[in-house]
Amino acid sequence: MQRMKKIMIVTIFVLMAMSVTSCGSDSASGRKEAVDDSDIESIRELYMSQQRDSAAETERAPAAETAKENTQTEIEAEKAASEDKMASISEAEKEAGFMPEPEETTEDIVITGDIYEDVKNQQLFVRDAMVVDRNGNALDEYSEYVCLENGYPYDGSVCAEGLIVGEDGMIRLLPFIELGEITEKLSSGTSRDHKKEAYVFDSGYWWILIREGQLSVNFPSDDNIKDCFDQILGGNEGNADSFSYNPNEETIVFGFYDVRLPEGELNAVVYSMDQGEFYLLVDGQYYEPSDEFVGYMQDYGLMEVVRAQMRSFWKELDNMDLTEEDLKKLDYNELENALGW
């Protein structure tokens, strides 16, 4: 997020740094002192010594620079050779149908033998055209399967319907199959509607809104939210009385309308769940609120109100056998193209 300014019920802080240097010199006094012959001889010897040192340094410099250039050239040559080698290996492996080896894990590996269940649990990978587990071990349960050049698992008679091997070697459900399963589960606890340029899943309490480039879970109005912002900003009709949750950005958004601040129109108060911080959206620009503003929201218990509603939402989602990661896969264009509602 861009650099923030603290605004509104708020102080703007500017940090400045200055440095001052003072100097003095005895030569500025213009004093001159007499020198004798011994002084002159000493100065002469010092000068000759400096000349010899300078000459020696001049001779060493080209050699040192040449050595530096040679070393740099060798490093660059080794790097180029390494890149060429990796590129050639990559191309050769691609031509041979090579898939990257799966990362080893110390987690328990549970193989059920049901290919769709094991794929759902992200347990199956492909290496050297064979189905293996996360640690690259061949699986007897899938010894008859091979991976075709087009990336589809094949058991000797038919391709495993709806499955494909990703670039990382993991076997996955095809996107439209996966989306179909997610929306089917979601529909078991909500009513589904396809409005103009939007999909809506409505539980009767919260509702999921899916537009192009937008995914949000919206919650109904709550008097506590309105009261909190009324006490901070005054009794504006456009003060937020509800919030929405953005799963992809992991933010809680309190929307405002027609609320003017000295800096501009307040669009939203945003809470970043990842950073644990509040931001103000004013005329489309993000700002950092004052400590007093944040402190009042905390003292009021605003986020406790939010958490109570979020806990209820996650419980209902879990009852539908869905996770937050499933939620993040709800994309408008994918739904439009894959399901054709």
Coordinates of C-alpha atoms in Angstrom, one line a residue:
M1 CA 0.0 0.0 0.0
Q2 CA 1.3 3.5 -0.8
R3 CA 2.8 5.8 1.7
M4 CA 0.1 7.0 4.1
K5 CA -0.6 10.4 5.5
K6 CA -2.2 10.8 9.0
I7 CA -5.4 12.7 8.6
M8 CA -8.7 13.5 10.2
I9 CA -9.1 13.9 13.8
V10 CA -5.7 13.6 12.9
T11 CA -2.3 15.3 12.8
I12 CA 0.1 15.5 9.8
F13 CA 3.6 14.7 10.8
V14 CA 6.6 15.9 8.8
L15 CA 10.1 14.7 9.8
M16 CA 13.0 16.8 8.8
A17 CA 16.7 16.3 9.2
M18 CA 19.4 18.9 9.0
S19 CA 23.1 18.7 9.3
V20 CA 25.5 21.6 9.8
T21 CA 29.2 21.4 9.2
S22 CA 31.7 23.9 10.4
C23 CA 35.4 24.1 9.6
G24 CA 38.4 26.2 10.4
S25 CA 42.0 26.5 9.2
D26 CA 45.1 28.0 10.5
S27 CA 46.0 29.0 6.9
A28 CA 43.2 31.4 7.0
S29 CA 45.1 33.6 9.4
G30 CA 47.7 34.2 6.7
R31 CA 50.6 33.5 9.1
K32 CA 54.0 32.8 7.5
E33 CA 57.1 31.4 9.3
A34 CA 60.7 31.3 8.2
V35 CA 62.2 28.0 7.3
D36 CA 65.9 27.0 7.4
D37 CA 67.9 24.7 5.1
S38 CA 67.2 21.6 7.1
D39 CA 63.5 22.2 6.7
I40 CA 63.9 22.6 3.0
E41 CA 65.8 19.3 2.8
S42 CA 63.2 17.5 4.8
I43 CA 60.5 18.8 2.6
R44 CA 62.4 17.7 -0.5
E45 CA 62.9 14.2 0.9
L46 CA 59.2 14.0 1.7
Y47 CA 58.3 15.1 -1.8
M48 CA 60.6 12.5 -3.4
S49 CA 59.2 9.8 -1.2
Q50 CA 55.6 10.7 -2.2
Q51 CA 56.6 10.6 -5.9
R52 CA 58.1 7.1 -5.5
D53 CA 55.0 5.9 -3.8
S54 CA 52.8 7.5 -6.4
A55 CA 54.7 5.8 -9.2
A56 CA 54.5 2.4 -7.5
E57 CA 50.8 2.9 -7.0
T58 CA 50.4 3.8 -10.7
E59 CA 52.1 0.6 -11.7
R60 CA 49.9 -1.5 -9.4
A61 CA 46.6 0.1 -10.3
P62 CA 46.3 -1.3 -13.9
A63 CA 47.2 -4.8 -12.6
A64 CA 44.7 -4.6 -9.9
E65 CA 42.0 -3.3 -12.2
T66 CA 42.8 -6.0 -14.8
A67 CA 42.5 -8.7 -12.1
K68 CA 39.2 -7.2 -11.0
E69 CA 37.9 -7.1 -14.6
N70 CA 39.1 -10.7 -15.2
T71 CA 37.3 -11.9 -12.0
Q72 CA 34.1 -10.1 -13.0
T73 CA 34.3 -11.6 -16.5
E74 CA 34.8 -15.1 -15.0
I75 CA 31.8 -14.6 -12.7
E76 CA 29.6 -13.4 -15.6
A77 CA 30.8 -16.2 -17.8
E78 CA 30.0 -18.8 -15.1
K79 CA 26.6 -17.3 -14.6
A80 CA 25.8 -17.3 -18.3
A81 CA 27.0 -20.9 -18.6
S82 CA 24.8 -21.8 -15.7
E83 CA 21.8 -20.1 -17.1
D84 CA 22.3 -21.7 -20.5
K85 CA 22.6 -25.1 -18.8
M86 CA 19.4 -24.6 -16.8
A87 CA 17.6 -23.4 -19.9
S88 CA 18.7 -26.4 -22.0
I89 CA 17.8 -28.8 -19.2
S90 CA 14.4 -27.1 -18.9
E91 CA 13.7 -27.4 -22.6
A92 CA 14.9 -31.0 -22.7
E93 CA 12.8 -31.9 -19.7
K94 CA 9.7 -30.2 -21.2
E95 CA 10.2 -32.2 -24.4
A96 CA 10.5 -35.4 -22.4
G97 CA 7.3 -34.6 -20.5
F98 CA 9.3 -34.0 -17.2
M99 CA 7.4 -32.7 -14.2
P100 CA 9.1 -31.0 -11.3
E101 CA 9.7 -33.2 -8.3
P102 CA 7.3 -32.6 -5.4
E103 CA 8.6 -30.9 -2.3
E104 CA 9.3 -33.3 0.5
T105 CA 7.2 -33.0 3.6
T106 CA 7.2 -34.4 7.1
E107 CA 3.4 -34.1 7.3
D108 CA 1.4 -37.3 7.5
I109 CA 0.6 -38.6 4.0
V110 CA -2.8 -40.2 3.8
I111 CA -3.7 -42.0 0.6
T112 CA -7.3 -43.3 0.4
G113 CA -7.1 -44.9 -3.0
D114 CA -10.0 -42.8 -4.3
I115 CA -8.3 -40.6 -6.9
Y116 CA -10.7 -37.7 -6.5
E117 CA -10.5 -37.7 -2.7
D118 CA -6.7 -37.8 -2.8
V119 CA -6.6 -35.0 -5.4
K120 CA -9.0 -32.9 -3.2
N121 CA -6.5 -33.5 -0.3
Q122 CA -3.6 -32.4 -2.6
Q123 CA -1.8 -35.7 -2.1
L124 CA -1.1 -36.8 -5.7
F125 CA 1.7 -35.7 -8.0
V126 CA 3.3 -36.9 -11.2
R127 CA 7.0 -37.7 -11.7
D128 CA 8.4 -39.4 -14.7
A129 CA 4.8 -40.0 -15.9
M130 CA 4.0 -41.9 -12.7
V131 CA 1.6 -41.0 -9.9
V132 CA 3.6 -40.4 -6.7
D133 CA 3.0 -38.9 -3.2
R134 CA 4.3 -35.6 -1.9
N135 CA 7.7 -37.1 -1.2
G136 CA 8.0 -38.6 -4.7
N137 CA 7.2 -42.2 -3.6
A138 CA 5.5 -44.4 -6.2
L139 CA 2.0 -45.4 -5.1
D140 CA 0.7 -49.0 -5.6
E141 CA -2.9 -47.7 -5.6
Y142 CA -2.1 -45.8 -8.8
S143 CA 0.5 -48.0 -10.4
E144 CA -1.8 -48.4 -13.5
Y145 CA -1.9 -44.7 -14.1
V146 CA 0.4 -42.8 -16.4
C147 CA 0.5 -39.1 -17.3
L148 CA -0.2 -38.3 -21.0
E149 CA 1.7 -35.6 -22.8
N150 CA -1.4 -33.3 -22.6
G151 CA -1.2 -33.5 -18.8
Y152 CA -4.2 -35.8 -18.2
P153 CA -3.9 -38.9 -15.9
Y154 CA -4.7 -42.1 -17.8
D155 CA -5.3 -45.6 -16.3
G156 CA -4.9 -47.6 -19.5
S157 CA -8.5 -47.4 -20.6
V158 CA -9.8 -43.9 -20.1
C159 CA -8.5 -40.5 -18.8
A160 CA -9.5 -39.6 -15.3
E161 CA -12.4 -37.3 -15.9
G162 CA -12.0 -33.8 -14.6
L163 CA -8.3 -34.1 -13.6
I164 CA -5.2 -32.4 -14.9
V165 CA -1.6 -32.1 -13.9
G166 CA -0.4 -28.6 -13.1
E167 CA 2.9 -27.0 -13.9
D168 CA 4.1 -27.9 -10.3
G169 CA 3.4 -31.6 -10.9
M170 CA 0.3 -31.7 -8.6
I171 CA -2.8 -33.4 -10.0
R172 CA -5.8 -31.1 -9.7
L173 CA -9.4 -30.8 -10.6
L174 CA -10.1 -28.9 -13.8
P175 CA -11.2 -25.4 -12.8
F176 CA -14.8 -25.7 -14.0
I177 CA -15.1 -29.0 -12.1
E178 CA -13.8 -27.5 -9.0
L179 CA -15.9 -24.4 -9.3
G180 CA -19.0 -26.6 -9.9
E181 CA -18.3 -28.4 -6.6
I182 CA -17.8 -25.2 -4.7
T183 CA -20.9 -23.5 -6.0
E184 CA -22.9 -26.7 -5.5
K185 CA -21.9 -26.8 -1.8
L186 CA -22.5 -23.1 -1.4
S187 CA -25.9 -23.4 -2.9
S188 CA -26.8 -26.0 -0.3
G189 CA -26.9 -23.2 2.3
T190 CA -27.8 -20.2 0.2
S191 CA -30.1 -19.0 -2.5
R192 CA -28.3 -18.4 -5.8
D193 CA -29.0 -15.5 -8.1
H194 CA -27.4 -14.2 -11.3
K195 CA -28.1 -10.5 -11.6
K196 CA -26.7 -8.2 -14.2
E197 CA -22.9 -8.5 -14.1
A198 CA -23.0 -10.1 -10.7
Y199 CA -23.5 -13.5 -8.9
V200 CA -25.1 -13.5 -5.5
F201 CA -25.3 -16.2 -2.9
D202 CA -27.7 -15.1 -0.1
S203 CA -27.9 -17.0 3.2
G204 CA -30.8 -14.7 4.4
Y205 CA -28.3 -13.0 6.8
W206 CA -25.0 -12.5 5.0
W207 CA -24.6 -12.6 1.2
I208 CA -21.6 -13.1 -1.1
L209 CA -21.4 -10.7 -4.0
I210 CA -19.2 -11.7 -7.0
R211 CA -18.5 -9.1 -9.7
E212 CA -15.7 -8.8 -12.2
G213 CA -12.6 -8.1 -10.1
Q214 CA -14.6 -8.0 -6.9
L215 CA -15.5 -10.6 -4.3
S216 CA -17.1 -9.6 -1.0
V217 CA -19.0 -11.1 1.9
N218 CA -21.6 -8.5 3.1
F219 CA -23.2 -8.3 6.5
P220 CA -26.4 -6.6 7.6
S221 CA -26.6 -3.3 9.5
D222 CA -25.7 -3.2 13.2
D223 CA -26.7 -0.4 15.5
N224 CA -23.4 -0.7 17.4
I225 CA -21.4 0.1 14.2
K226 CA -23.4 3.1 13.5
D227 CA -23.2 4.3 17.1
C228 CA -19.4 3.9 17.1
F229 CA -18.9 6.2 14.1
D230 CA -21.6 8.6 15.1
Q231 CA -19.6 9.2 18.3
I232 CA -16.4 9.8 16.4
L233 CA -17.7 11.8 13.4
G234 CA -21.0 13.2 14.6
G235 CA -24.4 12.0 13.7
N236 CA -24.0 11.8 9.9
E237 CA -26.6 9.9 8.0
G238 CA -24.0 8.5 5.8
N239 CA -21.9 7.0 8.6
A240 CA -21.2 3.2 8.2
D241 CA -23.7 0.9 9.9
S242 CA -22.4 -2.4 8.4
F243 CA -19.3 -3.9 6.9
S244 CA -18.1 -6.3 4.2
Y245 CA -15.2 -8.8 4.1
N246 CA -12.9 -9.1 1.2
P247 CA -11.4 -12.6 1.2
N248 CA -8.7 -11.9 -1.4
E249 CA -7.3 -8.8 0.3
E250 CA -8.2 -10.0 3.8
T251 CA -9.8 -6.7 4.7
I252 CA -12.9 -5.5 6.6
V253 CA -14.5 -2.5 4.9
F254 CA -16.9 0.0 6.6
G255 CA -18.5 2.0 3.8
F256 CA -19.5 5.7 4.1
Y257 CA -21.4 8.1 1.8
D258 CA -21.7 11.8 1.7
V259 CA -19.4 12.3 4.7
R260 CA -17.1 15.2 4.2
L261 CA -13.8 15.8 6.0
P262 CA -11.4 18.7 5.6
E263 CA -9.2 16.4 3.4
G264 CA -12.1 15.3 1.2
E265 CA -14.9 12.8 1.1
L266 CA -14.6 9.8 3.4
N267 CA -15.3 6.7 1.3
A268 CA -14.4 3.9 3.8
V269 CA -12.6 2.9 7.0
V270 CA -10.6 -0.2 6.1
Y271 CA -9.1 -2.8 8.6
S272 CA -6.3 -5.0 7.3
M273 CA -6.6 -8.4 9.0
D274 CA -3.1 -9.3 7.8
Q275 CA -1.4 -6.1 9.2
G276 CA -3.8 -5.5 12.1
E277 CA -4.1 -1.8 11.2
F278 CA -6.8 0.7 10.1
Y279 CA -6.7 2.9 7.1
L280 CA -9.0 5.7 5.8
L281 CA -10.0 5.8 2.2
V282 CA -10.6 9.5 1.3
D283 CA -11.3 10.5 -2.3
G284 CA -9.9 7.2 -3.4
Q285 CA -6.6 7.7 -1.5
Y286 CA -5.5 5.7 1.5
Y287 CA -4.5 7.6 4.7
E288 CA -3.4 6.6 8.2
P289 CA -5.8 7.6 10.9
S290 CA -4.6 9.3 14.1
D291 CA -3.9 7.3 17.2
E292 CA -6.9 8.9 18.9
F293 CA -9.2 7.8 16.1
V294 CA -8.0 4.2 16.3
G295 CA -8.0 4.2 20.1
Y296 CA -11.7 5.2 20.2
M297 CA -12.7 2.4 17.8
Q298 CA -10.7 -0.1 20.0
D299 CA -12.2 1.3 23.2
Y300 CA -15.7 1.0 21.8
G301 CA -15.1 -2.6 20.9
L302 CA -15.9 -2.2 17.1
M303 CA -13.8 -5.2 16.0
E304 CA -15.5 -7.4 18.6
V305 CA -18.8 -6.7 16.9
V306 CA -17.2 -7.6 13.6
R307 CA -15.6 -10.8 14.9
A308 CA -18.9 -12.0 16.3
Q309 CA -20.5 -11.8 12.9
M310 CA -17.5 -13.3 11.2
R311 CA -17.4 -16.3 13.5
S312 CA -21.0 -17.0 12.6
F313 CA -20.2 -16.8 8.9
W314 CA -17.2 -19.2 9.2
K315 CA -19.3 -21.7 11.1
E316 CA -22.0 -21.7 8.4
L317 CA -19.3 -22.1 5.7
D318 CA -17.8 -25.0 7.6
N319 CA -21.2 -26.6 7.7
M320 CA -21.3 -26.5 3.9
D321 CA -17.8 -28.2 3.8
L322 CA -16.2 -25.1 2.4
T323 CA -13.0 -23.2 3.4
E324 CA -11.7 -19.7 2.9
E325 CA -9.5 -21.0 0.1
D326 CA -12.6 -22.3 -1.6
L327 CA -14.2 -18.9 -1.2
K328 CA -11.2 -17.2 -2.9
K329 CA -11.7 -19.3 -6.0
L330 CA -15.1 -17.6 -6.7
D331 CA -14.2 -15.5 -9.7
Y332 CA -16.8 -13.8 -11.9
N333 CA -15.2 -14.6 -15.3
E334 CA -14.5 -18.2 -14.3
L335 CA -18.1 -18.7 -13.2
E336 CA -19.3 -17.0 -16.4
N337 CA -17.1 -19.1 -18.7
A338 CA -17.1 -22.4 -16.9
L339 CA -20.7 -22.7 -15.6
G340 CA -22.5 -20.5 -18.1
W341 CA -25.2 -19.4 -15.7

